[in-house]
């Protein structure tokens, strides 16, 4: 059998570990051929690929980014005339020209949707969830998230000393797209005083009161962590500098802004993500050997399972307002701005 692997969407630590997990399992255990398709679905449309062998799969476990490159190419996007154009047929033709028996798509929500559409063309597809946002429905977590939480937590830890030295409020914006998983997990791990989640919204008066209450308790500084998807009534996204301005105006305390940005997607994966990537990749290859396609490999209660792509695509996994970390945080006096 011959497997084609591609990585699509935002990069993150663990993609190369996943490529390694699929590739080494396929070559060593199942005697399959493996090719790496370049730049996500762009490479499938343009037939850009490399052969993957033991040499090219070596040294990937701890390597950030993706050796295949990635893109946000959406091959099924509608054209002006409302059609999908020639891309679907090009995908079918190239899948056959490359001699593939299965396409493994590594990616987040957009990739899951495209993978489903490719499977609807009658092609064999397995997808593997990848994202620092942790917003892929159907899996407890995706690789990339754990590493990003570690990176963001370390950044938040470092903000405490400068905030207390200057008696300032430090607002840090974390990634997460439309969800607050990164802000919640890193905010709680980093000892934030205020955590603002897109799923909950916020009331600036309550935020400012929480900060002023800390001053009254002898803590004239605060750490505010916000998800980048924070909006006013689910409309316009709010910038961290705007939130900082509202806090400084409302409390009279000097407030500074940090946007952590792409640092959260860089560098080597954590040990947890390396092992998750290895497990997801290996099980994907086992599914292929059994001829089970049209599935997303997922982690459920620490077990690797699979879920039909038809049940995943188009869905978003948001933070539940009753999440245990929110309940525990509120009980400890952490403000969620609501
Ligand atoms: O999905 C991962 C992510 O980093 C989001 O958290 C962020 O909003 C988005 O990608 C940034 O997209 P781009 O890499 O295209 O700038």
PDB file of C-alpha atoms in Angstrom, residues 169 193-194 203-224 247 250-253 330 332-338:
ATOM      1  CA  UNK A 169      -1.724  45.450  35.377  1.00  0.00           C
ATOM      2  CA  UNK A 193      -5.994  37.024  38.465  1.00  0.00           C
ATOM      3  CA  UNK A 194      -8.419  37.652  35.611  1.00  0.00           C
ATOM      4  CA  UNK A 203     -18.216  43.037  31.899  1.00  0.00           C
ATOM      5  CA  UNK A 204     -15.400  45.583  32.179  1.00  0.00           C
ATOM      6  CA  UNK A 205     -16.812  46.971  35.439  1.00  0.00           C
ATOM      7  CA  UNK A 206     -16.495  43.518  37.002  1.00  0.00           C
ATOM      8  CA  UNK A 207     -12.944  43.176  35.652  1.00  0.00           C
ATOM      9  CA  UNK A 208     -11.924  46.540  37.078  1.00  0.00           C
ATOM     10  CA  UNK A 209     -13.596  45.809  40.416  1.00  0.00           C
ATOM     11  CA  UNK A 210     -11.661  42.534  40.715  1.00  0.00           C
ATOM     12  CA  UNK A 211      -8.406  44.398  40.061  1.00  0.00           C
ATOM     13  CA  UNK A 212      -9.276  47.139  42.561  1.00  0.00           C
ATOM     14  CA  UNK A 213     -10.204  44.537  45.187  1.00  0.00           C
ATOM     15  CA  UNK A 214      -6.691  43.111  44.850  1.00  0.00           C
ATOM     16  CA  UNK A 215      -5.255  46.556  45.526  1.00  0.00           C
ATOM     17  CA  UNK A 216      -7.374  46.765  48.687  1.00  0.00           C
ATOM     18  CA  UNK A 217      -5.906  43.398  49.741  1.00  0.00           C
ATOM     19  CA  UNK A 218      -2.378  44.736  49.337  1.00  0.00           C
ATOM     20  CA  UNK A 219      -1.768  43.375  45.811  1.00  0.00           C
ATOM     21  CA  UNK A 220      -1.402  46.532  43.665  1.00  0.00           C
ATOM     22  CA  UNK A 221      -0.775  44.544  40.471  1.00  0.00           C
ATOM     23  CA  UNK A 222      -2.730  41.998  38.406  1.00  0.00           C
ATOM     24  CA  UNK A 223      -2.289  39.571  35.537  1.00  0.00           C
ATOM     25  CA  UNK A 224      -5.116  39.539  32.985  1.00  0.00           C
ATOM     26  CA  UNK A 247      -8.662  48.779  32.545  1.00  0.00           C
ATOM     27  CA  UNK A 250     -11.364  52.293  34.898  1.00  0.00           C
ATOM     28  CA  UNK A 251      -8.820  51.612  37.639  1.00  0.00           C
ATOM     29  CA  UNK A 252      -6.260  54.393  37.252  1.00  0.00           C
ATOM     30  CA  UNK A 253      -3.522  51.709  37.344  1.00  0.00           C
ATOM     31  CA  UNK A 330     -14.062  31.123  40.675  1.00  0.00           C
ATOM     32  CA  UNK A 332     -10.418  30.646  44.531  1.00  0.00           C
ATOM     33  CA  UNK A 333     -11.333  34.244  43.738  1.00  0.00           C
ATOM     34  CA  UNK A 334     -10.105  34.360  40.146  1.00  0.00           C
ATOM     35  CA  UNK A 335     -12.277  36.666  38.049  1.00  0.00           C
ATOM     36  CA  UNK A 336     -13.641  35.519  34.681  1.00  0.00           C
ATOM     37  CA  UNK A 337     -15.078  38.970  34.065  1.00  0.00           C
ATOM     38  CA  UNK A 338     -18.706  37.870  34.333  1.00  0.00           C
TER      39      UNK A 338
END
